[in-house]
Tab-separated table of C-alpha atoms in Angstrom:
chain	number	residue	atom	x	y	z
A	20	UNK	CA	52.552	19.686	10.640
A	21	UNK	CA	55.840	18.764	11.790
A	22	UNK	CA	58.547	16.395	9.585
A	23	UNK	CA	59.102	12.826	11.318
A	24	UNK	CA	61.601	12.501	12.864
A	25	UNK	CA	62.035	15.850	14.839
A	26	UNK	CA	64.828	16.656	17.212
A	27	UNK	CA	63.338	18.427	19.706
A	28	UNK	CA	66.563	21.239	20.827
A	29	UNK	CA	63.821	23.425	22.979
A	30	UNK	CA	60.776	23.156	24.856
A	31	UNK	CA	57.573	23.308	22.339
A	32	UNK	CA	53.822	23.321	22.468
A	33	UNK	CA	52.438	20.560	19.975
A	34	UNK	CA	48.780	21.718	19.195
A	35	UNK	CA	46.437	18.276	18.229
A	36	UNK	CA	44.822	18.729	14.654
A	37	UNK	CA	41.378	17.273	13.904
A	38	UNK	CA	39.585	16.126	11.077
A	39	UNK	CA	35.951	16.056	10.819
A	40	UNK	CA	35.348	12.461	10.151
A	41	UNK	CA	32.501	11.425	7.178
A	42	UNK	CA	29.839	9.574	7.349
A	43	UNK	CA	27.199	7.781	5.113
A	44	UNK	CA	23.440	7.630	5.500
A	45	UNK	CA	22.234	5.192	3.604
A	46	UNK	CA	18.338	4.095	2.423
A	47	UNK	CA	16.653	0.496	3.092
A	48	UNK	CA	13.439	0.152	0.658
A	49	UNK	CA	11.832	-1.850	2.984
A	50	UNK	CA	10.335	-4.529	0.617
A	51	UNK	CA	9.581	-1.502	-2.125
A	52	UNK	CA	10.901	-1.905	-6.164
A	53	UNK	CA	12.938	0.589	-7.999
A	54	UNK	CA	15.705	2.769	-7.135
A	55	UNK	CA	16.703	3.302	-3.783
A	56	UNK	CA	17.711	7.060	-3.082
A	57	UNK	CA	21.789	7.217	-2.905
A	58	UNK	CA	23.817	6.841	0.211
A	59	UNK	CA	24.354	10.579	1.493
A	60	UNK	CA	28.644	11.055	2.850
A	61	UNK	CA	28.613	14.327	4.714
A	62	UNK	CA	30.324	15.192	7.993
A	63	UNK	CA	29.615	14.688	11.193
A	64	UNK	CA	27.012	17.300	12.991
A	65	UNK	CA	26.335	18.601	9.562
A	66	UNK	CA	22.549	19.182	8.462
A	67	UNK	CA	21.391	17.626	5.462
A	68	UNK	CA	17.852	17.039	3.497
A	69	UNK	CA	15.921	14.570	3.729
A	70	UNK	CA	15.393	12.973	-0.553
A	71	UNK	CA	12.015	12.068	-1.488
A	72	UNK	CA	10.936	8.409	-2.103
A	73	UNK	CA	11.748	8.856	-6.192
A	74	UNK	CA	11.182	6.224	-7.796
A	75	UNK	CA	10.756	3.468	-4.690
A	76	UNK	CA	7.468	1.828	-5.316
A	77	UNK	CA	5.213	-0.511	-3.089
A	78	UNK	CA	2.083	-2.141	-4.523
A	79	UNK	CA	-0.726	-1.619	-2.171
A	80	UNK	CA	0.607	1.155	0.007
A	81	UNK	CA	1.842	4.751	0.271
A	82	UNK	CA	5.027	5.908	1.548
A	83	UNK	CA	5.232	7.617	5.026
A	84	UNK	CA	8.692	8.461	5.312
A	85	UNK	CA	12.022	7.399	6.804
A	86	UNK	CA	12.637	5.539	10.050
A	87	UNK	CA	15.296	5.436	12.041
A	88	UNK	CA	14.360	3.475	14.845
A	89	UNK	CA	10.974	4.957	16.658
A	90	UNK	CA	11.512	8.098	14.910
A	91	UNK	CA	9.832	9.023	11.597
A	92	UNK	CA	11.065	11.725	8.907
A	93	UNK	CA	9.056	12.955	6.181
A	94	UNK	CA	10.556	13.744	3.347
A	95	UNK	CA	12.143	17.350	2.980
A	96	UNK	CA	13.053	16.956	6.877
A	97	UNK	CA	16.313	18.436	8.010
A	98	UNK	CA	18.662	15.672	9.102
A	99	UNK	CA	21.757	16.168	11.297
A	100	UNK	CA	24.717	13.514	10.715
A	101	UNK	CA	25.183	11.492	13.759
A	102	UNK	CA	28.974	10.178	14.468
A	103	UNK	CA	27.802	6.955	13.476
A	104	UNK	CA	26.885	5.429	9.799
A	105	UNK	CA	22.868	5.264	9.434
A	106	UNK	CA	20.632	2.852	7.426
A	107	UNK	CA	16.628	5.268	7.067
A	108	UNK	CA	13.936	2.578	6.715
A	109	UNK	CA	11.132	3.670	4.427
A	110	UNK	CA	7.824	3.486	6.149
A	111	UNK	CA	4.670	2.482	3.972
A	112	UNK	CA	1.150	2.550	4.800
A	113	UNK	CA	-0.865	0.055	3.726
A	114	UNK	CA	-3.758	1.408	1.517
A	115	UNK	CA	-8.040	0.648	1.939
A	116	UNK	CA	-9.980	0.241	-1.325
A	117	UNK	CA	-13.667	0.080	-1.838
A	118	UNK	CA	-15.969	-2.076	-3.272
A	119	UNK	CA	-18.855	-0.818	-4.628
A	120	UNK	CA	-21.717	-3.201	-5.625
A	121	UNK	CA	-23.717	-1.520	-8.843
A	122	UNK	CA	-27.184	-3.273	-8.834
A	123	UNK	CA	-27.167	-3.260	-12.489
A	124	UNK	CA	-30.934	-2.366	-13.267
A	125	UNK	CA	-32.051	-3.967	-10.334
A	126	UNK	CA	-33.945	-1.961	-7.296
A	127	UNK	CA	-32.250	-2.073	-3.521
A	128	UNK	CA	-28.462	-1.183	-3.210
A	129	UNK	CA	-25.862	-3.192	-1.264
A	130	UNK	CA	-23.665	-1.191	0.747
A	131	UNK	CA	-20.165	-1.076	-0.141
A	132	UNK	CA	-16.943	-2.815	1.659
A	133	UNK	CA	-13.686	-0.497	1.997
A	134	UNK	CA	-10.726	-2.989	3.174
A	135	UNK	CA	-6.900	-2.662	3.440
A	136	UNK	CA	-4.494	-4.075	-0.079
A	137	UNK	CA	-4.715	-7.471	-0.236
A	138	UNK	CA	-6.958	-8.654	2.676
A	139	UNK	CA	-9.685	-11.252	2.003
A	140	UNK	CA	-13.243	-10.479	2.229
A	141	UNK	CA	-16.354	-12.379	1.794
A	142	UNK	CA	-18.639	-10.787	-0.769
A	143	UNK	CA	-22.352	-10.321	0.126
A	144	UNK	CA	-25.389	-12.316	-1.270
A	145	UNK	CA	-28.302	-9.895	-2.928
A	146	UNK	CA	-29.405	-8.357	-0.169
A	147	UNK	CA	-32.343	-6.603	-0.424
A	148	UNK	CA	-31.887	-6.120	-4.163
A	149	UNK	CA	-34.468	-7.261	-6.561
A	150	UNK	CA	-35.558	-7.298	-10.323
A	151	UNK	CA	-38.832	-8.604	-11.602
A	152	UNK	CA	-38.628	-11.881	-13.449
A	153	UNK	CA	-35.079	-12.417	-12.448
A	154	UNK	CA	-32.895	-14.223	-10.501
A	155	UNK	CA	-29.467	-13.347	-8.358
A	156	UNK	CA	-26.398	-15.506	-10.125
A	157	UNK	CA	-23.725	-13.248	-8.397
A	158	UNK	CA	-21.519	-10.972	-9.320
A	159	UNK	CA	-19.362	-10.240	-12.418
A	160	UNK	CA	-16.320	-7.622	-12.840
A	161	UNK	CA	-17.640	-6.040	-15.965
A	162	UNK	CA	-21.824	-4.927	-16.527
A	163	UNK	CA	-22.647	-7.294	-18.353
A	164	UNK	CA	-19.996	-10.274	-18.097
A	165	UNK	CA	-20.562	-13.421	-17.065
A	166	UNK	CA	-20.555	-14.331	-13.104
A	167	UNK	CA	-17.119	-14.188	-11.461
A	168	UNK	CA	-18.139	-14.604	-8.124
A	169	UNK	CA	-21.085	-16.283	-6.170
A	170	UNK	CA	-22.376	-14.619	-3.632
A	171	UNK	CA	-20.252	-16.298	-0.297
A	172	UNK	CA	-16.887	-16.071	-2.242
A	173	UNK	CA	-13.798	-14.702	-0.526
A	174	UNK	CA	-12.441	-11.618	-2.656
A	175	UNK	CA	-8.499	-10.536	-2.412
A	176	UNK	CA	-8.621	-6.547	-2.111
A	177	UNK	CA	-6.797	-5.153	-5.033
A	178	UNK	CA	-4.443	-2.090	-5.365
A	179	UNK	CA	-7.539	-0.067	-7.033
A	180	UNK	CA	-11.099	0.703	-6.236
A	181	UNK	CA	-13.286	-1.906	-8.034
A	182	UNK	CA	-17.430	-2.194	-8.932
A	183	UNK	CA	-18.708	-5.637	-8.907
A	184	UNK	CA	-22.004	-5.831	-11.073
A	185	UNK	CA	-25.621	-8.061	-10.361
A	186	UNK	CA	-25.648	-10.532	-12.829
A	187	UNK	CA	-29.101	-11.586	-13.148
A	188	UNK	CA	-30.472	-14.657	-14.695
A	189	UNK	CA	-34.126	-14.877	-16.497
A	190	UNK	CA	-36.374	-16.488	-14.325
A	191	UNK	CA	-39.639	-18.166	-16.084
A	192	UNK	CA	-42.941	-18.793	-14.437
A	193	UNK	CA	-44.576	-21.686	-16.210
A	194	UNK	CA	-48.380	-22.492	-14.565
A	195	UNK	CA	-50.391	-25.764	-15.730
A	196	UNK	CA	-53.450	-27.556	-15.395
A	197	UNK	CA	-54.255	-30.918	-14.921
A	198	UNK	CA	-57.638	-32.075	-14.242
A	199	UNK	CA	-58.382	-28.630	-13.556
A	200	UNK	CA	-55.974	-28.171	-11.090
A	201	UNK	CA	-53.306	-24.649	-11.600
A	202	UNK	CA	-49.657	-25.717	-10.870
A	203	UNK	CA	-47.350	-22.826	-10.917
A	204	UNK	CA	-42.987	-23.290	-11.092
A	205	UNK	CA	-40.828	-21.447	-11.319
A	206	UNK	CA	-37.594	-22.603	-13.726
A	207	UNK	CA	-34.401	-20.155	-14.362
């Protein structure tokens, strides 16, 4: 380093002095809750680790890694600084449940719907499911809870596996005769 001002009394080679210059990489948490991992300041061409998601959270899905653009890193994944600051993207993947449909002492099964978070399905009527002296009323979140849904009704896929139950209603056979004549009904 030379002082300012310098008289210059003889020819002189002046070599140029670089710096490596910083820069951040920085995490978006794409629509996720919690903390965010912190903004990485190395320098430029250096290699650095990818963080894990810590504590970043996304209700319904399961994180894939970071994005930069059309490129994906997993976490653990050696990155090298570019001359340039960069924003990582977390990548989530939306997750399938299943619904399982217990017949709940009935005979016959219903087969079972697996669906991505938060998608709308339309629950199935009783199938080929049956129980003697009772009726199909729908079905109910809890074995032996009241009805929650009719068969038809559009369900909203949770974040968790779920069992719908049968709920079955009593179903009475009353037969009379008049004038000697058997009439048979059936009344729930």
């Amino acid at each position: 380093v030379i002082d300012s001002p310098y008289t210059l009394k003889e020819d002189v080679t002046l070599y140029a002095i670089w710096t490596v210059n910083k820069y951040n990489l920085s995490f978006d948490a794409n629509g996720a809750t919690g903390d965010v991992p912190e903004t990485i300041k190395e320098d430029y061409n250096s290699v650095v680790t990818l963080p894990d998601v810590g504590t970043l959270a996304k209700t319904g899905h399961t994180f894939a890694g970071w994005s930069e653009g059309d490129i994906v890193y997993k976490t653990g994944d050696e990155y090298t600084v570019k001359d340039s600051n960069v924003i990582l993207t977390a990548i989530w993947d939306i997750n399938q449940y299943t619904i399982v449909f217990n017949a709940n002492g009935a005979s016959g099964e219903v087969s079972e719907i697996t669906a991505e978070y938060n998608s709308v399905v339309t629950l199935p009527d009783v199938g080929n499911l049956s129980k003697a002296g009772h009726k199909f009323a729908g079905w109910s979140l809890t074995e032996g809870g009241e009805v929650d849904y009719e068969a038809g009704n559009e369900y909203t896929v949770g974040d968790s596996d779920v069992t719908l139950y049968a709920i079955w209603n009593i179903q009475y056979t009353i037969t009379w005769n008049v004038d000697g004549k058997e009439t048979t009904s059936q009344v729930d």
